[in-house]
mmCIF file of C-alpha atoms in Angstrom:
data_model
loop_
_atom_site.group_PDB
_atom_site.id
_atom_site.type_symbol
_atom_site.label_atom_id
_atom_site.label_comp_id
_atom_site.label_asym_id
_atom_site.label_seq_id
_atom_site.Cartn_x
_atom_site.Cartn_y
_atom_site.Cartn_z
ATOM 1 C CA ALA A 1 -11.141 -3.784 12.272
ATOM 2 C CA GLN A 2 -8.065 -4.697 10.303
ATOM 3 C CA LYS A 3 -8.145 -3.616 6.704
ATOM 4 C CA ILE A 4 -5.924 -6.463 5.507
ATOM 5 C CA THR A 5 -6.012 -9.891 7.126
ATOM 6 C CA GLN A 6 -3.575 -12.670 6.385
ATOM 7 C CA THR A 7 -4.633 -15.622 8.529
ATOM 8 C CA GLN A 8 -1.686 -17.907 7.771
ATOM 9 C CA PRO A 9 1.402 -16.945 9.799
ATOM 10 C CA GLY A 10 3.332 -19.736 8.096
ATOM 11 C CA MET A 11 2.891 -22.103 5.174
ATOM 12 C CA PHE A 12 4.886 -25.066 3.902
ATOM 13 C CA VAL A 13 4.906 -26.400 0.362
ATOM 14 C CA GLN A 14 6.885 -29.010 -1.505
ATOM 15 C CA GLU A 15 9.046 -27.863 -4.370
ATOM 16 C CA LYS A 16 7.196 -27.894 -7.722
ATOM 17 C CA GLU A 17 3.772 -27.860 -6.072
ATOM 18 C CA ALA A 18 1.315 -24.965 -6.064
ATOM 19 C CA VAL A 19 0.468 -22.980 -2.946
ATOM 20 C CA THR A 20 -2.250 -20.459 -2.086
ATOM 21 C CA LEU A 21 -1.639 -17.613 0.353
ATOM 22 C CA ASP A 22 -4.800 -16.097 1.766
ATOM 23 C CA CYS A 23 -5.695 -12.429 2.004
ATOM 24 C CA THR A 24 -8.982 -10.793 2.915
ATOM 25 C CA TYR A 25 -9.593 -7.080 2.958
ATOM 26 C CA ASP A 26 -12.059 -4.591 4.319
ATOM 27 C CA THR A 27 -13.006 -1.378 2.565
ATOM 28 C CA SER A 28 -16.106 0.628 1.791
ATOM 29 C CA ASP A 29 -14.537 2.157 -1.328
ATOM 30 C CA GLN A 30 -15.734 0.934 -4.715
ATOM 31 C CA SER A 31 -12.385 1.667 -6.330
ATOM 32 C CA TYR A 32 -9.291 0.168 -4.770
ATOM 33 C CA GLY A 33 -6.197 -1.814 -5.615
ATOM 34 C CA LEU A 34 -4.667 -4.939 -4.141
ATOM 35 C CA PHE A 35 -0.967 -5.765 -4.169
ATOM 36 C CA TRP A 36 1.250 -8.656 -3.205
ATOM 37 C CA TYR A 37 4.849 -8.184 -2.175
ATOM 38 C CA LYS A 38 7.590 -10.709 -1.425
ATOM 39 C CA GLN A 39 10.173 -10.077 1.271
ATOM 40 C CA PRO A 40 13.174 -12.441 1.227
ATOM 41 C CA SER A 41 15.445 -12.730 4.236
ATOM 42 C CA SER A 42 17.503 -9.844 2.852
ATOM 43 C CA GLY A 43 14.605 -7.562 3.766
ATOM 44 C CA GLU A 44 13.879 -5.868 0.458
ATOM 45 C CA MET A 45 10.217 -5.720 -0.555
ATOM 46 C CA ILE A 46 9.619 -6.979 -4.095
ATOM 47 C CA PHE A 47 6.409 -6.103 -5.927
ATOM 48 C CA LEU A 48 4.788 -9.222 -7.406
ATOM 49 C CA ILE A 49 1.304 -8.579 -8.708
ATOM 50 C CA TYR A 50 -1.574 -6.096 -8.747
ATOM 51 C CA GLN A 51 -5.365 -6.409 -9.015
ATOM 52 C CA GLY A 52 -7.664 -3.448 -9.494
ATOM 53 C CA SER A 53 -11.148 -3.595 -8.067
ATOM 54 C CA TYR A 54 -12.692 -3.080 -11.497
ATOM 55 C CA ASP A 55 -10.505 -5.615 -13.262
ATOM 56 C CA GLU A 56 -12.743 -8.377 -14.527
ATOM 57 C CA GLN A 57 -10.012 -10.926 -14.985
ATOM 58 C CA ASN A 58 -7.684 -12.279 -12.334
ATOM 59 C CA ALA A 59 -4.196 -10.836 -12.582
ATOM 60 C CA THR A 60 -1.343 -13.111 -13.614
ATOM 61 C CA GLU A 61 2.418 -12.550 -13.675
ATOM 62 C CA GLY A 62 4.425 -15.595 -14.641
ATOM 63 C CA ARG A 63 4.032 -18.175 -11.885
ATOM 64 C CA TYR A 64 1.982 -15.764 -9.759
ATOM 65 C CA SER A 65 -1.753 -15.360 -10.080
ATOM 66 C CA LEU A 66 -4.253 -13.553 -7.946
ATOM 67 C CA ASN A 67 -7.536 -15.264 -7.148
ATOM 68 C CA PHE A 68 -9.778 -12.213 -6.783
ATOM 69 C CA GLN A 69 -13.220 -12.824 -5.285
ATOM 70 C CA LYS A 70 -14.758 -9.399 -4.910
ATOM 71 C CA ALA A 71 -17.960 -10.457 -3.151
ATOM 72 C CA ARG A 72 -15.934 -12.302 -0.535
ATOM 73 C CA LYS A 73 -13.376 -9.506 -0.363
ATOM 74 C CA SER A 74 -10.534 -11.906 -0.849
ATOM 75 C CA ALA A 75 -7.397 -11.631 -2.962
ATOM 76 C CA ASN A 76 -5.439 -14.831 -2.572
ATOM 77 C CA LEU A 77 -2.019 -15.256 -4.153
ATOM 78 C CA VAL A 78 -1.397 -18.506 -5.993
ATOM 79 C CA ILE A 79 2.175 -19.536 -6.697
ATOM 80 C CA SER A 80 2.468 -22.377 -9.180
ATOM 81 C CA ALA A 81 5.417 -24.763 -9.445
ATOM 82 C CA SER A 82 7.061 -23.550 -6.233
ATOM 83 C CA GLN A 83 10.806 -23.075 -6.228
ATOM 84 C CA LEU A 84 13.243 -23.020 -3.316
ATOM 85 C CA GLY A 85 13.798 -19.325 -4.008
ATOM 86 C CA ASP A 86 10.139 -18.649 -3.276
ATOM 87 C CA SER A 87 10.812 -19.114 0.434
ATOM 88 C CA ALA A 88 10.116 -15.676 1.906
ATOM 89 C CA MET A 89 7.551 -13.515 3.701
ATOM 90 C CA TYR A 90 4.607 -12.525 1.543
ATOM 91 C CA PHE A 91 2.566 -9.423 2.212
ATOM 92 C CA CYS A 92 -0.833 -8.455 0.901
ATOM 93 C CA ALA A 93 -1.546 -4.717 0.672
ATOM 94 C CA MET A 94 -4.407 -2.453 -0.341
ATOM 95 C CA ARG A 95 -4.710 1.035 -1.777
ATOM 96 C CA GLU A 96 -8.119 2.559 -1.108
ATOM 97 C CA GLY A 97 -9.447 4.840 -3.789
ATOM 98 C CA PRO A 98 -8.658 5.009 -7.496
ATOM 99 C CA SER A 99 -5.108 4.879 -8.775
ATOM 100 C CA GLY A 100 -3.497 8.018 -10.130
ATOM 101 C CA GLY A 101 -5.300 10.237 -7.696
ATOM 102 C CA SER A 102 -4.175 11.485 -4.324
ATOM 103 C CA ASN A 103 -4.505 8.044 -2.792
ATOM 104 C CA TYR A 104 -0.923 7.082 -2.173
ATOM 105 C CA LYS A 105 -1.070 5.012 0.933
ATOM 106 C CA LEU A 106 -0.843 1.255 1.111
ATOM 107 C CA THR A 107 -2.097 -0.720 4.081
ATOM 108 C CA PHE A 108 -0.215 -3.970 4.628
ATOM 109 C CA GLY A 109 -1.200 -7.223 6.256
ATOM 110 C CA LYS A 110 1.029 -8.952 8.791
ATOM 111 C CA GLY A 111 2.395 -11.373 6.243
ATOM 112 C CA THR A 112 2.729 -15.112 5.659
ATOM 113 C CA LEU A 113 6.069 -16.891 5.901
ATOM 114 C CA LEU A 114 6.319 -19.413 3.068
ATOM 115 C CA THR A 115 8.814 -22.228 3.272
ATOM 116 C CA VAL A 116 9.447 -24.341 0.199
ATOM 117 C CA ASN A 117 10.801 -27.781 1.011
ATOM 118 C CA PRO A 118 13.026 -29.705 -1.437
ATOM 119 C CA SER B 1 15.853 2.498 -14.901
ATOM 120 C CA GLN B 2 14.922 3.686 -11.461
ATOM 121 C CA THR B 3 16.861 2.757 -8.348
ATOM 122 C CA ILE B 4 16.407 3.584 -4.705
ATOM 123 C CA HIS B 5 19.189 3.748 -2.163
ATOM 124 C CA GLN B 6 19.136 3.731 1.611
ATOM 125 C CA TRP B 7 21.919 4.175 4.098
ATOM 126 C CA PRO B 8 23.201 3.079 6.384
ATOM 127 C CA ALA B 9 22.280 -0.592 5.962
ATOM 128 C CA THR B 10 22.570 -1.273 9.682
ATOM 129 C CA LEU B 11 22.823 0.995 12.686
ATOM 130 C CA VAL B 12 23.214 0.456 16.417
ATOM 131 C CA GLN B 13 22.475 3.524 18.532
ATOM 132 C CA PRO B 14 22.113 4.177 22.265
ATOM 133 C CA VAL B 15 18.845 5.393 23.735
ATOM 134 C CA GLY B 16 18.630 9.163 23.631
ATOM 135 C CA SER B 17 20.963 9.597 20.673
ATOM 136 C CA PRO B 18 19.917 11.331 17.436
ATOM 137 C CA LEU B 19 19.067 9.551 14.203
ATOM 138 C CA SER B 20 19.350 10.355 10.537
ATOM 139 C CA LEU B 21 18.444 7.849 7.828
ATOM 140 C CA GLU B 22 18.718 8.826 4.207
ATOM 141 C CA CYS B 23 16.914 7.664 1.112
ATOM 142 C CA THR B 24 17.561 8.749 -2.462
ATOM 143 C CA VAL B 25 15.889 7.805 -5.711
ATOM 144 C CA GLU B 26 17.494 7.849 -9.153
ATOM 145 C CA GLY B 27 15.999 7.705 -12.599
ATOM 146 C CA THR B 28 12.703 9.444 -11.931
ATOM 147 C CA SER B 29 11.454 12.896 -11.101
ATOM 148 C CA ASN B 30 8.814 14.122 -8.676
ATOM 149 C CA PRO B 31 8.301 10.737 -7.034
ATOM 150 C CA ASN B 32 6.028 10.151 -4.077
ATOM 151 C CA LEU B 33 8.221 9.030 -1.203
ATOM 152 C CA TYR B 34 7.410 6.942 1.863
ATOM 153 C CA TRP B 35 8.994 5.832 5.113
ATOM 154 C CA TYR B 36 7.826 2.568 6.679
ATOM 155 C CA ARG B 37 8.856 0.771 9.839
ATOM 156 C CA GLN B 38 8.680 -2.977 10.254
ATOM 157 C CA ALA B 39 8.959 -4.375 13.766
ATOM 158 C CA ALA B 40 10.296 -7.920 14.116
ATOM 159 C CA GLY B 41 7.796 -10.422 12.723
ATOM 160 C CA ARG B 42 5.263 -7.730 11.870
ATOM 161 C CA GLY B 43 3.878 -6.001 8.823
ATOM 162 C CA LEU B 44 4.812 -2.582 7.558
ATOM 163 C CA GLN B 45 3.640 0.558 9.294
ATOM 164 C CA LEU B 46 3.568 3.742 7.232
ATOM 165 C CA LEU B 47 5.322 6.550 9.108
ATOM 166 C CA PHE B 48 5.529 9.435 6.617
ATOM 167 C CA TYR B 49 4.839 10.161 3.001
ATOM 168 C CA SER B 50 5.703 13.052 0.751
ATOM 169 C CA VAL B 51 4.260 14.169 -2.570
ATOM 170 C CA GLY B 52 6.783 16.946 -3.142
ATOM 171 C CA ILE B 53 9.695 18.956 -1.784
ATOM 172 C CA GLY B 54 8.934 20.177 1.708
ATOM 173 C CA GLN B 55 5.569 18.392 1.799
ATOM 174 C CA ILE B 56 5.428 15.811 4.558
ATOM 175 C CA SER B 57 2.427 13.941 5.912
ATOM 176 C CA SER B 58 2.723 12.081 9.189
ATOM 177 C CA GLU B 59 0.742 8.939 9.780
ATOM 178 C CA VAL B 60 1.715 8.029 13.320
ATOM 179 C CA PRO B 61 2.503 10.437 16.177
ATOM 180 C CA GLN B 62 5.959 9.629 17.509
ATOM 181 C CA ASN B 63 9.354 11.070 18.189
ATOM 182 C CA LEU B 64 10.394 10.708 14.545
ATOM 183 C CA SER B 65 10.290 13.356 11.836
ATOM 184 C CA ALA B 66 10.871 13.391 8.101
ATOM 185 C CA SER B 67 12.142 15.953 5.644
ATOM 186 C CA ARG B 68 12.419 16.221 1.896
ATOM 187 C CA PRO B 69 15.078 18.796 1.104
ATOM 188 C CA GLN B 70 15.377 17.775 -2.546
ATOM 189 C CA ASP B 71 13.050 16.157 -5.067
ATOM 190 C CA ARG B 72 14.611 12.713 -4.776
ATOM 191 C CA GLN B 73 15.873 12.784 -1.211
ATOM 192 C CA PHE B 74 13.912 11.728 1.851
ATOM 193 C CA ILE B 75 15.349 11.837 5.366
ATOM 194 C CA LEU B 76 14.054 10.236 8.556
ATOM 195 C CA SER B 77 15.253 11.816 11.788
ATOM 196 C CA SER B 78 14.935 11.735 15.523
ATOM 197 C CA LYS B 79 16.385 13.999 18.182
ATOM 198 C CA LYS B 80 16.297 11.306 20.881
ATOM 199 C CA LEU B 81 15.864 7.624 20.096
ATOM 200 C CA LEU B 82 13.697 5.333 22.209
ATOM 201 C CA LEU B 83 14.053 1.577 22.629
ATOM 202 C CA SER B 84 10.759 1.209 20.767
ATOM 203 C CA ASP B 85 12.316 2.834 17.695
ATOM 204 C CA SER B 86 14.226 -0.368 16.945
ATOM 205 C CA GLY B 87 13.127 -1.999 13.713
ATOM 206 C CA PHE B 88 13.621 -2.270 10.007
ATOM 207 C CA TYR B 89 13.077 1.013 8.159
ATOM 208 C CA LEU B 90 12.106 0.913 4.544
ATOM 209 C CA CYS B 91 11.944 3.780 2.104
ATOM 210 C CA ALA B 92 9.738 3.483 -0.966
ATOM 211 C CA TRP B 93 8.773 5.534 -3.983
ATOM 212 C CA SER B 94 5.905 5.559 -6.433
ATOM 213 C CA GLY B 95 5.348 7.452 -9.647
ATOM 214 C CA ASP B 96 2.460 9.864 -9.837
ATOM 215 C CA GLY B 97 1.618 8.771 -13.350
ATOM 216 C CA ASP B 98 1.841 5.021 -12.839
ATOM 217 C CA SER B 99 -1.343 3.128 -13.454
ATOM 218 C CA TYR B 100 -1.097 1.122 -10.281
ATOM 219 C CA ASN B 101 0.624 3.514 -7.911
ATOM 220 C CA GLU B 102 2.698 0.489 -6.943
ATOM 221 C CA GLN B 103 5.477 1.274 -4.541
ATOM 222 C CA PHE B 104 9.082 0.254 -5.047
ATOM 223 C CA PHE B 105 11.166 -0.309 -1.969
ATOM 224 C CA GLY B 106 14.763 0.292 -1.031
ATOM 225 C CA PRO B 107 17.012 -2.266 0.682
ATOM 226 C CA GLY B 108 16.150 -0.991 4.172
ATOM 227 C CA THR B 109 18.019 0.043 7.302
ATOM 228 C CA ARG B 110 18.077 -2.224 10.319
ATOM 229 C CA LEU B 111 18.124 -0.040 13.439
ATOM 230 C CA THR B 112 18.857 -1.381 16.901
ATOM 231 C CA VAL B 113 18.459 0.959 19.853
ATOM 232 C CA LEU B 114 20.231 -0.223 23.005
#
């Protein structure tokens, strides 16, 4: 079974509107971390936001927020007030095990291509 | 501030030729280093990671190898490239003491094997 599932190969949103990118994960660990990265057409991966499994509040970073539903094992990314520069691939990733330990590996989903229309 | 460099940016190589991709990190010490490959339209596949000089862990059996001759240098190599080695190669680093263990990526190398 895939550890990270992103079911939306592509999404479209109008400029200035909000958009939700879906991510579900599969792990038996109690401690884990969830990440979202943005990959513009240039190819570089840009870290956006992080949610720890024990964090009680949803993570927020500027226009990005993470809708964390632990029981459903979902970690959806919400982008508010979309901008043309938000057009890119978005990847959800998971680190299994607690941070700071010997758990270095991230498992990535296949990504969602977001297109922001003017 | 920390920066990560990769070169070359693009590379076109014939099947059977050798490969050497280099990654260096500045502004940090004793980073964890990673090599990923991204096939066209796909997610990232972890190839190798390293927690210290000379310490390499391989995630996927293949004709690639990695080395870490210096603390902030990570090299991806192959003796004989295959067509299936084409892809986008990303190097990343993370700090051992960071609270998230988030990984920071380099600009990548686009490899085409003909």
